[in-house]
Coordinates of C-alpha atoms and ligand atoms in Angstrom, one line a residue:
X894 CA -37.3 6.7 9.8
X895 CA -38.3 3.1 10.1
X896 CA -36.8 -0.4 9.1
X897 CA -39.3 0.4 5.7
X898 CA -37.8 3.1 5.1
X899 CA -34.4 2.3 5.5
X900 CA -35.8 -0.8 3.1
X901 CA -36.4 1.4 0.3
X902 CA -33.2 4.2 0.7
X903 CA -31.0 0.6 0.6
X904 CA -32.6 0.0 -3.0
X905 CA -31.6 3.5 -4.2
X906 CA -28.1 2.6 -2.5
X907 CA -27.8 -0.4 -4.6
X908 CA -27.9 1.6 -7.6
X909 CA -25.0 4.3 -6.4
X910 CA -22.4 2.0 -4.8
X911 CA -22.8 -1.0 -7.5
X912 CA -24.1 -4.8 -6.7
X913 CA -20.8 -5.6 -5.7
X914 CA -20.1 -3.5 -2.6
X915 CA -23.8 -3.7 -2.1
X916 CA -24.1 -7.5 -1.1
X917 CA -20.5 -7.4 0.4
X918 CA -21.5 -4.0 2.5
X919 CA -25.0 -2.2 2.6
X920 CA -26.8 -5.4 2.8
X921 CA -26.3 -6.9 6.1
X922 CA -26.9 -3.4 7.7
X923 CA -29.6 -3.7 9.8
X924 CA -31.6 -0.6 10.8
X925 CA -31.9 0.0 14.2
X926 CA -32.6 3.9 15.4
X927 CA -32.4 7.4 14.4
X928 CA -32.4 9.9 17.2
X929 CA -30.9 12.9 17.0
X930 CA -29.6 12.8 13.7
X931 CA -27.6 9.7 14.1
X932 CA -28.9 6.6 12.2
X933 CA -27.3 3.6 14.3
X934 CA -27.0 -0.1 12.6
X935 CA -26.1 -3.1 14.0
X936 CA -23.8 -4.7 12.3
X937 CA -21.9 -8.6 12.1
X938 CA -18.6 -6.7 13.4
X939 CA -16.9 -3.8 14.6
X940 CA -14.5 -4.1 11.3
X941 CA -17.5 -4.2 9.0
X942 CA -19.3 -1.0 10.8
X943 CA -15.4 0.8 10.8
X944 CA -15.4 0.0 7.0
X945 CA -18.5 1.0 6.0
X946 CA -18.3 3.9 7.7
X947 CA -15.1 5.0 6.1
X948 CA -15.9 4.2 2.6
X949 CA -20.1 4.3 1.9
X950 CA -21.0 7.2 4.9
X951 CA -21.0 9.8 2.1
X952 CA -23.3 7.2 0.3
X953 CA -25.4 6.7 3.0
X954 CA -26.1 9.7 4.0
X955 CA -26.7 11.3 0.6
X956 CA -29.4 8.7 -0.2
X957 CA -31.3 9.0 2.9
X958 CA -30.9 12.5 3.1
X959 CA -32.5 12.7 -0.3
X960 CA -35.4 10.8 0.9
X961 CA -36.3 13.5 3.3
X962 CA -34.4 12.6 6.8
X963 CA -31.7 14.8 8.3
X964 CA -28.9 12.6 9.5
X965 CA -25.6 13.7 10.2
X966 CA -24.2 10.9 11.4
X967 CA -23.7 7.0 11.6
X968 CA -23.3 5.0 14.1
X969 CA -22.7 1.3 14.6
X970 CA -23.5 -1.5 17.0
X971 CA -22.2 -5.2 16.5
X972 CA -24.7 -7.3 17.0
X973 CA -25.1 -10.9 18.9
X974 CA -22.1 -10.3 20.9
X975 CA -22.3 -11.4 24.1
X976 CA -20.2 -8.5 25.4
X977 CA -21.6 -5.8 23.7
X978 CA -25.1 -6.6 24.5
X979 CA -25.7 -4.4 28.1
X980 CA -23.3 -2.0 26.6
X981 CA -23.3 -1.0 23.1
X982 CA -20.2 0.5 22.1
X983 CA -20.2 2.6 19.2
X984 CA -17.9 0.6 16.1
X985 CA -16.4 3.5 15.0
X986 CA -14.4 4.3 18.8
X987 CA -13.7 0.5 19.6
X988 CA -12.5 -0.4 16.0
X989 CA -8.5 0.2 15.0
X990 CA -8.1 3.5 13.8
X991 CA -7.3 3.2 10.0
X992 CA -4.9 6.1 9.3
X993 CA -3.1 8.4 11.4
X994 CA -5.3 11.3 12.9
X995 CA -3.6 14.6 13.0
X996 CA -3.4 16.8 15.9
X997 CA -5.5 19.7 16.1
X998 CA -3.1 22.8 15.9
X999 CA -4.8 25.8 17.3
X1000 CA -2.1 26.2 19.8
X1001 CA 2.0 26.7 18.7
X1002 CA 3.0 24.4 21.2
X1003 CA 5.2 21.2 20.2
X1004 CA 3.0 18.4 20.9
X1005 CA 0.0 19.7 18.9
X1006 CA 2.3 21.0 15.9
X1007 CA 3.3 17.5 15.0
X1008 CA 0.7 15.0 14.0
X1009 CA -0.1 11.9 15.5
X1010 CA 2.2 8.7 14.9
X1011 CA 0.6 5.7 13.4
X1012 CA 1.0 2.8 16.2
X1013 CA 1.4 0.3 13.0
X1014 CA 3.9 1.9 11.4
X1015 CA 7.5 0.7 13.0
X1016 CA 10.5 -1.2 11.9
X1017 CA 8.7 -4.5 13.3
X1018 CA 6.1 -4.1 10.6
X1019 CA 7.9 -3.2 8.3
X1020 CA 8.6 -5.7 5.3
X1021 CA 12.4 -5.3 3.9
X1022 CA 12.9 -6.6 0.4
X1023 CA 15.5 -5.8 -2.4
X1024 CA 13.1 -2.5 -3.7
X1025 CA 13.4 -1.1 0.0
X1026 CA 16.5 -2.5 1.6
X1027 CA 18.7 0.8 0.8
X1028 CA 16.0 3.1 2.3
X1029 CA 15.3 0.8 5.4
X1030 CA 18.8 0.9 6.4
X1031 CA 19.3 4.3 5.7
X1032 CA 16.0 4.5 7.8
X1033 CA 17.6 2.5 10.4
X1034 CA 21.1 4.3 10.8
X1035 CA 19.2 7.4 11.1
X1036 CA 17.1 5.9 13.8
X1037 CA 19.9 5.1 16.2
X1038 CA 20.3 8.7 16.7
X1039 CA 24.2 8.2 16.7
X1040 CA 26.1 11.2 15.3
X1041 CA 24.5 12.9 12.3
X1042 CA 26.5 11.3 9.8
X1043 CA 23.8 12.3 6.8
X1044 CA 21.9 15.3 6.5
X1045 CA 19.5 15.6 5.6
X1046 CA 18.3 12.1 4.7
X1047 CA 16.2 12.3 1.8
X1048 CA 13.3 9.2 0.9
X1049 CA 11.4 9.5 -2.2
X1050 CA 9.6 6.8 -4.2
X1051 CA 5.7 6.4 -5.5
X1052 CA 2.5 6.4 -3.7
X1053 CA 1.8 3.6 -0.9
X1054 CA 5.4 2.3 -1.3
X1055 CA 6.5 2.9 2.8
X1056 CA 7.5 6.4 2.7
X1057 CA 5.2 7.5 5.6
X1058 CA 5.7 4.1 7.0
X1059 CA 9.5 4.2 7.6
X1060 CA 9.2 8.2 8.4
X1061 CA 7.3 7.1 11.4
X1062 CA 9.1 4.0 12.6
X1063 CA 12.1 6.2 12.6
X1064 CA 10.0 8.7 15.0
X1065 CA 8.9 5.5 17.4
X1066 CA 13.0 4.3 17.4
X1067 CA 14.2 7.4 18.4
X1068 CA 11.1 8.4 20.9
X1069 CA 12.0 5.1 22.5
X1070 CA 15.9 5.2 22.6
X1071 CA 16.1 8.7 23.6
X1072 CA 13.0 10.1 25.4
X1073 CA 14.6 13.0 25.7
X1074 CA 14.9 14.3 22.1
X1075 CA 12.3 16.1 20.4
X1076 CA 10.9 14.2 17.8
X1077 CA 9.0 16.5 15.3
X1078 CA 7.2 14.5 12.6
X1079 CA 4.4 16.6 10.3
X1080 CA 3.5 17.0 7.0
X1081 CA 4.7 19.5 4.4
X1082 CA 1.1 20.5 4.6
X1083 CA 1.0 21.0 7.9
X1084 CA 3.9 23.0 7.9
X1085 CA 2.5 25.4 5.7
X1086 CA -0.1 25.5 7.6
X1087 CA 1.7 26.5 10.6
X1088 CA 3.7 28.7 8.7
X1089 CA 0.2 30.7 7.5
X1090 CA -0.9 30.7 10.9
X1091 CA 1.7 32.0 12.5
X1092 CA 1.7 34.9 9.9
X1093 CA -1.9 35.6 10.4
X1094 CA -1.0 35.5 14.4
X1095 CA 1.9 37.7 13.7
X1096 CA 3.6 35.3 15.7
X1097 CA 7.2 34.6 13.7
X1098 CA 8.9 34.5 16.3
X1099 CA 7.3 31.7 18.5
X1100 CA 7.3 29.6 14.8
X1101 CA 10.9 29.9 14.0
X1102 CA 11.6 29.4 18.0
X1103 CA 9.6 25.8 17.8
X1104 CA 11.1 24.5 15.1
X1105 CA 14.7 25.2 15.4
X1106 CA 14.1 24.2 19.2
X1107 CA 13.4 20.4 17.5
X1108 CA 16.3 17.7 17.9
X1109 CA 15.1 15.9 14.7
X1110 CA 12.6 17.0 12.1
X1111 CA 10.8 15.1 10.0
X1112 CA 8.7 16.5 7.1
X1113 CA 6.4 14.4 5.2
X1114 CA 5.4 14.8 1.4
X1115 CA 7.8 18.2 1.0
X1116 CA 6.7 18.1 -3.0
X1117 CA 3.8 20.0 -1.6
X1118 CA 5.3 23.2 -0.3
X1119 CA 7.2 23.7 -3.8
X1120 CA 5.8 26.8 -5.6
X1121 CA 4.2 28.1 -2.8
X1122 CA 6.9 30.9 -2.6
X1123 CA 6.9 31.9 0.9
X1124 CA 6.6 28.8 2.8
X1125 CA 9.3 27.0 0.5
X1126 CA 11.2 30.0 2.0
X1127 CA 10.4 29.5 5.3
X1128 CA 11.0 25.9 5.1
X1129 CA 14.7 26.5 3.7
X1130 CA 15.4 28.8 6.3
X1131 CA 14.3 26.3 9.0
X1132 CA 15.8 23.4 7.7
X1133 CA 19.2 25.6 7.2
X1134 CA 19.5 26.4 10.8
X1135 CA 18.9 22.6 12.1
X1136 CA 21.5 21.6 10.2
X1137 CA 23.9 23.8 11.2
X1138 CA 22.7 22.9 14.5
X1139 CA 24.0 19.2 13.3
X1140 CA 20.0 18.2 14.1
X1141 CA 19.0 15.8 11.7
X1142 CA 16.4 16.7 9.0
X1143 CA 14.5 13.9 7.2
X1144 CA 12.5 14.2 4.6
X1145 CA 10.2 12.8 1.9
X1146 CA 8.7 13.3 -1.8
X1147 CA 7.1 11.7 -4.3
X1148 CA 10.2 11.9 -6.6
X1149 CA 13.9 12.8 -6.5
X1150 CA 14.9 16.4 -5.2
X1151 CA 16.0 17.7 -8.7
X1152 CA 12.3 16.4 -10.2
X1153 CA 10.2 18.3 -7.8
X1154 CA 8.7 20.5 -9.8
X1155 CA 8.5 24.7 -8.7
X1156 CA 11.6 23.9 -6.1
X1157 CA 13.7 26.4 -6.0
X1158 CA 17.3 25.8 -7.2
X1159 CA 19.2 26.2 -4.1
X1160 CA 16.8 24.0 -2.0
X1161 CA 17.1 21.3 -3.7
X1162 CA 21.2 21.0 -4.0
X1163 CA 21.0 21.8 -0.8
X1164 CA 18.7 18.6 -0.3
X1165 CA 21.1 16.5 -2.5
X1166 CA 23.9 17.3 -0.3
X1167 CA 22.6 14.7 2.4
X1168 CA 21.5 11.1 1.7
X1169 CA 18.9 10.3 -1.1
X1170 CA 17.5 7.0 -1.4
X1171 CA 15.0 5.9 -3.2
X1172 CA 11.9 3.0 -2.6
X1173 CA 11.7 1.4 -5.9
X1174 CA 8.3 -0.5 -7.2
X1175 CA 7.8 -3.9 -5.2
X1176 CA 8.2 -6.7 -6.5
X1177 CA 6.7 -9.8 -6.6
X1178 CA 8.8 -11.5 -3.5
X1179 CA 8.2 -8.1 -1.6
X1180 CA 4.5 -7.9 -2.0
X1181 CA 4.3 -11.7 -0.7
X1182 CA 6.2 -11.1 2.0
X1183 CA 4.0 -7.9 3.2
X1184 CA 1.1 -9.8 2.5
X1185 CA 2.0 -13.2 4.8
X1186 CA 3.2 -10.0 7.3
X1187 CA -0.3 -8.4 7.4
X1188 CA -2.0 -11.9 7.0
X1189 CA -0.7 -13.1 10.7
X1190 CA -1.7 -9.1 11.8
X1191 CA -5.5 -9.8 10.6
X1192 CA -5.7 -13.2 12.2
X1193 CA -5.4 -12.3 15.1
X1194 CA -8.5 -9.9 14.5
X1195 CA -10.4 -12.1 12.9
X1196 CA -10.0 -15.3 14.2
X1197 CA -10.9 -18.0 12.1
X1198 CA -10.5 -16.7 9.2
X1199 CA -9.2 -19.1 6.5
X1200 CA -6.9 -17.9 3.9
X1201 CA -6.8 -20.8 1.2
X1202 CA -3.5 -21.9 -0.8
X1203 CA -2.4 -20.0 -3.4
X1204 CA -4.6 -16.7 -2.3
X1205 CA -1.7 -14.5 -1.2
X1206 CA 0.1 -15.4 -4.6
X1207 CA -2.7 -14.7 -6.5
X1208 CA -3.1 -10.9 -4.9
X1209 CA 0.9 -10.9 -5.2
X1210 CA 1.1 -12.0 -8.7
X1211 CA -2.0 -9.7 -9.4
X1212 CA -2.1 -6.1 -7.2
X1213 CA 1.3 -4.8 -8.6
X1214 CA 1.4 -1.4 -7.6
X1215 CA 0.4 0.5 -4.3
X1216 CA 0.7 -1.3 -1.2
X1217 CA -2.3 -0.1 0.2
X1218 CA -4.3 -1.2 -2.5
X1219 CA -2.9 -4.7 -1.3
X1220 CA -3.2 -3.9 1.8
X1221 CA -7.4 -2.9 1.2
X1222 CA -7.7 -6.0 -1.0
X1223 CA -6.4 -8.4 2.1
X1224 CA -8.6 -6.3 4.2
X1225 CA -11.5 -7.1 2.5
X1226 CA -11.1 -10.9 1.9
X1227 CA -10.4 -11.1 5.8
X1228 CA -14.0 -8.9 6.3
X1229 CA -15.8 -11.3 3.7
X1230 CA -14.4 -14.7 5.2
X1231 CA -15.4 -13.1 8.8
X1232 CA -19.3 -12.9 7.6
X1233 CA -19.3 -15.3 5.3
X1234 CA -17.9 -17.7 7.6
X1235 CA -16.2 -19.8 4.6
X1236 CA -12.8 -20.6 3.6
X1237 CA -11.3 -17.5 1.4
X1238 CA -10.2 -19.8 -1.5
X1239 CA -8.8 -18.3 -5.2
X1240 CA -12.0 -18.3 -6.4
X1241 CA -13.7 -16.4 -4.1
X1242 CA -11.1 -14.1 -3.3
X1243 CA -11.3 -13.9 -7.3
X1244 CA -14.6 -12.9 -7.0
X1245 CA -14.3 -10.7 -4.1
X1246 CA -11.5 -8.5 -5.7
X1247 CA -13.0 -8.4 -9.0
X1248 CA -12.7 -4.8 -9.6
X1249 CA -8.8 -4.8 -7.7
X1250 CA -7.9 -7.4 -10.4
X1251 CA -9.6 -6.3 -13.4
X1252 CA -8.0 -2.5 -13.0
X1253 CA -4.4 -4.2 -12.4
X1254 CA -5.2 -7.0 -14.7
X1255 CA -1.8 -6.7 -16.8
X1256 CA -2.5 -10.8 -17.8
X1257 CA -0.4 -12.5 -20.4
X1258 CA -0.8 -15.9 -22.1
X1259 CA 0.8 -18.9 -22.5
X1260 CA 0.4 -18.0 -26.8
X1261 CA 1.8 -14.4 -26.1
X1262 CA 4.7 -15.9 -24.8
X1263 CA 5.2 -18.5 -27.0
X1264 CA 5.2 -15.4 -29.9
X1265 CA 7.5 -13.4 -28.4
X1266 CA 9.7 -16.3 -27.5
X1267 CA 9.8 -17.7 -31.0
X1268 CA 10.3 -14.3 -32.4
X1269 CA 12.9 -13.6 -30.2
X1270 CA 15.3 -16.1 -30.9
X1271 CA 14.4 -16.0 -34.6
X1272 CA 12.5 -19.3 -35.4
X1273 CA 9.5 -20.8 -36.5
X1274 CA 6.7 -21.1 -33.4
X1275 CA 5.7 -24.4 -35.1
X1276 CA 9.4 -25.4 -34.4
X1277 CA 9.0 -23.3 -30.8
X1278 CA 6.2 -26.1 -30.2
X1279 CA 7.4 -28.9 -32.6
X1280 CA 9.4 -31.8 -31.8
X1281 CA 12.5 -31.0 -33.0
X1282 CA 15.2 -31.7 -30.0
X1283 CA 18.3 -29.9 -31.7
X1284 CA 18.9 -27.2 -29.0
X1285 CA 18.4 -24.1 -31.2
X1286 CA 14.7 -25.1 -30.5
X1287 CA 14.9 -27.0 -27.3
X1288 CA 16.3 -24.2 -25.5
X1289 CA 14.0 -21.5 -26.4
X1290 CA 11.4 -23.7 -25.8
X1291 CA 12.2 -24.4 -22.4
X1292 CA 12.6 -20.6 -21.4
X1293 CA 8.9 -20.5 -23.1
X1294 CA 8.0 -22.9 -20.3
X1295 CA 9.8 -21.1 -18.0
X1296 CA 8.2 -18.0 -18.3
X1297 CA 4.6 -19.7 -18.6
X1298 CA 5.4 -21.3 -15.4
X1299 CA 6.4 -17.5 -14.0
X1300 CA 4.8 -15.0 -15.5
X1301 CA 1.1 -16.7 -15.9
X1302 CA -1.3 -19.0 -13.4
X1303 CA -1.2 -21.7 -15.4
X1304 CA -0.7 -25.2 -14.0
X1305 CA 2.4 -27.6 -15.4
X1306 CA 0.1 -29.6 -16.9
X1307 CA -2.5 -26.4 -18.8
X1308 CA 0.7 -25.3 -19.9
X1309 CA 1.6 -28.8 -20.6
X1310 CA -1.5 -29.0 -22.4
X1311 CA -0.4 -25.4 -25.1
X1312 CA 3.2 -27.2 -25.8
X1313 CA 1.7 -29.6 -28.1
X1314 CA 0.1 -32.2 -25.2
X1315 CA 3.6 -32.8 -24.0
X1316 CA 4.0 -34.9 -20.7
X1317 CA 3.8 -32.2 -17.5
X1318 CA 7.3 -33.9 -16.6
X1319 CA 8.6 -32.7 -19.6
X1320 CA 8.0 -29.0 -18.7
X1321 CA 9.1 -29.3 -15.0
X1322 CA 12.4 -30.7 -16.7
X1323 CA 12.9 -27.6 -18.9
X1324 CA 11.5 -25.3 -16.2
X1325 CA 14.4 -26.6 -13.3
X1326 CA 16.9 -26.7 -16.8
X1327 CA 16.3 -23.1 -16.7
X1328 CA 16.7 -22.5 -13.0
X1329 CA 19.9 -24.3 -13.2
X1330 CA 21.1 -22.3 -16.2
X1331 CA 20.1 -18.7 -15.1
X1332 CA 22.5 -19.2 -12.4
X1333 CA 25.8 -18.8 -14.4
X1334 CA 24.6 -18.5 -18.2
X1335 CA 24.6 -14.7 -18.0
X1336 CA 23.3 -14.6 -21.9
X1337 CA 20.0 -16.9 -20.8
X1338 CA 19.6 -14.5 -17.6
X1339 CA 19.7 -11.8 -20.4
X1340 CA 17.5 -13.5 -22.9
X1341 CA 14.8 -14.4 -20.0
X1342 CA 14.8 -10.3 -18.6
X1343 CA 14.7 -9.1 -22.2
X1344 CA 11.5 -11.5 -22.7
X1345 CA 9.9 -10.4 -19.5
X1346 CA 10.0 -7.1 -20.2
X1347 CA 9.1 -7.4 -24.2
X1348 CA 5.8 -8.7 -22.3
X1349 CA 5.2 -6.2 -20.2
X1350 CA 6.0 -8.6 -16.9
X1351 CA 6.4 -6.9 -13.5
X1352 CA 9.0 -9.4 -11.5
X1353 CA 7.5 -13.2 -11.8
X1354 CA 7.4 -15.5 -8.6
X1355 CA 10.7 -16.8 -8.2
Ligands
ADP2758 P1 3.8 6.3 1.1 O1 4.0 7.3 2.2 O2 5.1 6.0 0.4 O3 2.7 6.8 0.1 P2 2.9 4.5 3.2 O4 4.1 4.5 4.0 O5 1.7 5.3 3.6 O6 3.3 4.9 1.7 O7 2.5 3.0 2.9 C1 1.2 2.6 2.5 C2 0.7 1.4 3.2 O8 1.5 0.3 2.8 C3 0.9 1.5 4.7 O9 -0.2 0.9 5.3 C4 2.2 0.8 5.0 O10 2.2 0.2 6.3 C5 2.2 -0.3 3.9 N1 3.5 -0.7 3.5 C6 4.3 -0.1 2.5 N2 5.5 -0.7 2.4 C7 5.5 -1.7 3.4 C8 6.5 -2.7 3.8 N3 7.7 -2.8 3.2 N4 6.1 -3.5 4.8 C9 4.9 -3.4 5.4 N5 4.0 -2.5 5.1 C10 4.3 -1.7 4.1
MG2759 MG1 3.0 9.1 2.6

């Protein structure tokens, strides 16, 4: 393969990933080798070759494969660094590993039966906010390794809302206050797999021995073992002899014990008989405060990197669901600003995210909510934005204001500008009216959570 070559397999590449991703990603590869079966690039950074090479190898490779090379592999080389120059280092060893790597398991000892701990994932990372606090501390009280006072302890909540996360931080706390322990952390997966295995091996005995010879045990994801009969059973047995052992159990799910679907009766009231918490969606306070967390992470690995005003609200206000997906979005701004060398300001990170904020794009106007508003409290929206000051107008018209000031990124005086050209003073006075109000005016609070969720609102900046 030559640099030509490479040329014309990036045009086909432009089609399949999309001009987006294309300019941000494929375009400043730049083709160095292929020996071996490994096509090497150099790239601006280690993060950029890691990236790529997570998310467009199966890309890559199928587009020059098609064109008649056989490559099994990528590799990566940053170029114009000083450092690197005498001695390349491949970008995919020296760069942060993304996700946790499981251990290989061909053996039924301890070590290699749990996976591998995620060095990011501790209590020091982890955000606490109102949708999390009751699982953190629950997380927390478990991690002191004190007397088992709940059993097992039970987390369940969406996708990407911490469950992993806090499952390991737990693992790190205890590894660190009591070395001695043994700390067992896998996934449901994995313990079916282990379970099959150790059939197959006809080697019961050494499985049930390793895992009631655990001190804690903590089983990821456990909505994957239900309806696959004989490792549910297994599992049950297991996780009935630890605690009578008074070893504490901890596990996760993607929903509550009694909504897992194909688990066995018995199993789950067993499972409600310790401490279930739940994570609940993040808000908008929560998803700010993980994104300034993971902002001061990514400076320090991209160093001088400028995140503008207002970005992190934007992605807060924006992203709503998954914290990975936030996480990814922040990622890529930090990769962009590190080889584009300028400022990440809204309206490039605007640009940047384009398809993050289009799919979670849950916008509302300053007219919806002037609708609603009006035909919440019954009156005319001509009055809603009239000049009438009696207060069966005045007030609704402030919480209109309000809630354009929360729930939209309009600025005082845009919004101004849809309540009939009023002064900008005039809606920062019925904005802090409403502040003041919400406080002990229970029916406004009321009024103002009915309206947010009439228009489909997650939780507004405060
Ligand atoms: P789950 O297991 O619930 O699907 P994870 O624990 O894997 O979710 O979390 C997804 C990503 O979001 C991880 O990178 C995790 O570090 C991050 N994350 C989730 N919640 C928080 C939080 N409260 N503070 C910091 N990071 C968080
Ligand atoms: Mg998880």
């Amino acid at each position: 393969m030559t640099r030509e070559t490479w040329g014309k397999v990036r045009e086909q590449l432009r089609a399949s990933v999309g001009q987006n991703n294309f300019s941000a990603w494929i375009e400043p590869l730049e083709f160095s080798d292929l020996s071996d079966g490994v096509l090497t690039f150099l790239v601006p950074s280690v993060f950029m070759g890691n990236w790529v090479d997570r998310y467009f190898r199966e890309s890559i490779l199928t587009e020059v494969n098609a064109g008649g090379e056989s490559v099994r592999r990528l590799a990566f080389r940053v170029r114009d660094s000083a450092n690197d120059a005498h001695d390349p280092q491949p970008a995919r060893e020296a760069a942060p590993e993304p996700a946790p790597r499981e251990a290989a398991v061909s053996l039924p000892s301890f070590a290699q039966t749990g996976a591998k701990l995620d060095e990011k994932f501790t209590f020091s990372s982890f955000v606490v906010g109102k949708p999390n606090e009751l699982a953190h501390a629950a997380a927390r009280r478990v991690a002191e390794g004190g007397a088992v006072s709940f059993n097992p302890l039970f987390l369940y909540g969406g996708v990407g809302l911490g469950k992993t996360h806090l499952m390991h931080a737990i693992a790190w706390e205890l590894k660190e206050r009591s070395p001695e322990k043994r700390v067992l952390y896998l996934s449901a997966e994995k313990f079916m797999y282990r379970f099959v295995q150790a059939l197959r091996d006809r080697d019961m005995m050494g499985f049930k021995e390793l895992f009631r010879s655990v001190d804690v045990l903590i089983v990821d994801d456990i909505q994957f073992i239900a309806g696959k009969d004989s490792t549910q059973e297994e599992f049950f047995h297991t996780f009935n002899a630890l605690v009578d052992l008074r070893k504490q159990v901890i596990l996760s799910a993607d929903c509550a014990p009694g909504d897992i679907e194909g688990m066995e009766h018995r199993i789950v009231s067993r499972l409600q008989s310790g401490l279930v918490v739940d994570l609940h969606p993040t808000s908008y306070e929560l998803r700010l405060g993980i994104l300034q967390s993971k902002c001061q992470y990514f400076a320090q690995q991209f160093s001088g990197v400028v995140i503008g005003d207002g970005v992190l609200e934007l992605l807060a206000h924006r992203i709503t669901g998954n914290v990975r997906v936030l996480e990814g979005a922040l990622t890529r701004l930090f990769a962009h600003g590190s080889f584009m060398h300028r400022e990440i300001d809204v309206d490039l990170a605007q640009e940047c995210l384009r398809d993050l904020l289009r799919a979670s794009d849950t916008r509302i106007t300053v007219d919806e909510i002037q609708r609603k508003v009006a035909d919440h409290f019954n009156i005319k929206l001509s009055d809603l934005l009239g000049p009438k000051r009696n207060r069966i107008y005045a007030r609704p018209r402030q919480i209109a204001m309000y809630l354009s000031k929360n729930m939209t990124d309009r600025s005082l005086p845009d919004i101004a500008r849809r309540f009939g050209g009023r002064d900008h003073t005039t809606i920062m006075h019925g904005i802090r009216k409403i502040d003041q109000l919400r406080v002990d005016d229970r029916q406004i609070e009321e009024d103002i959570s009915m309206l947010r969720r009439a228009l489909g609102g997650h939780e507004a900046p405060a």
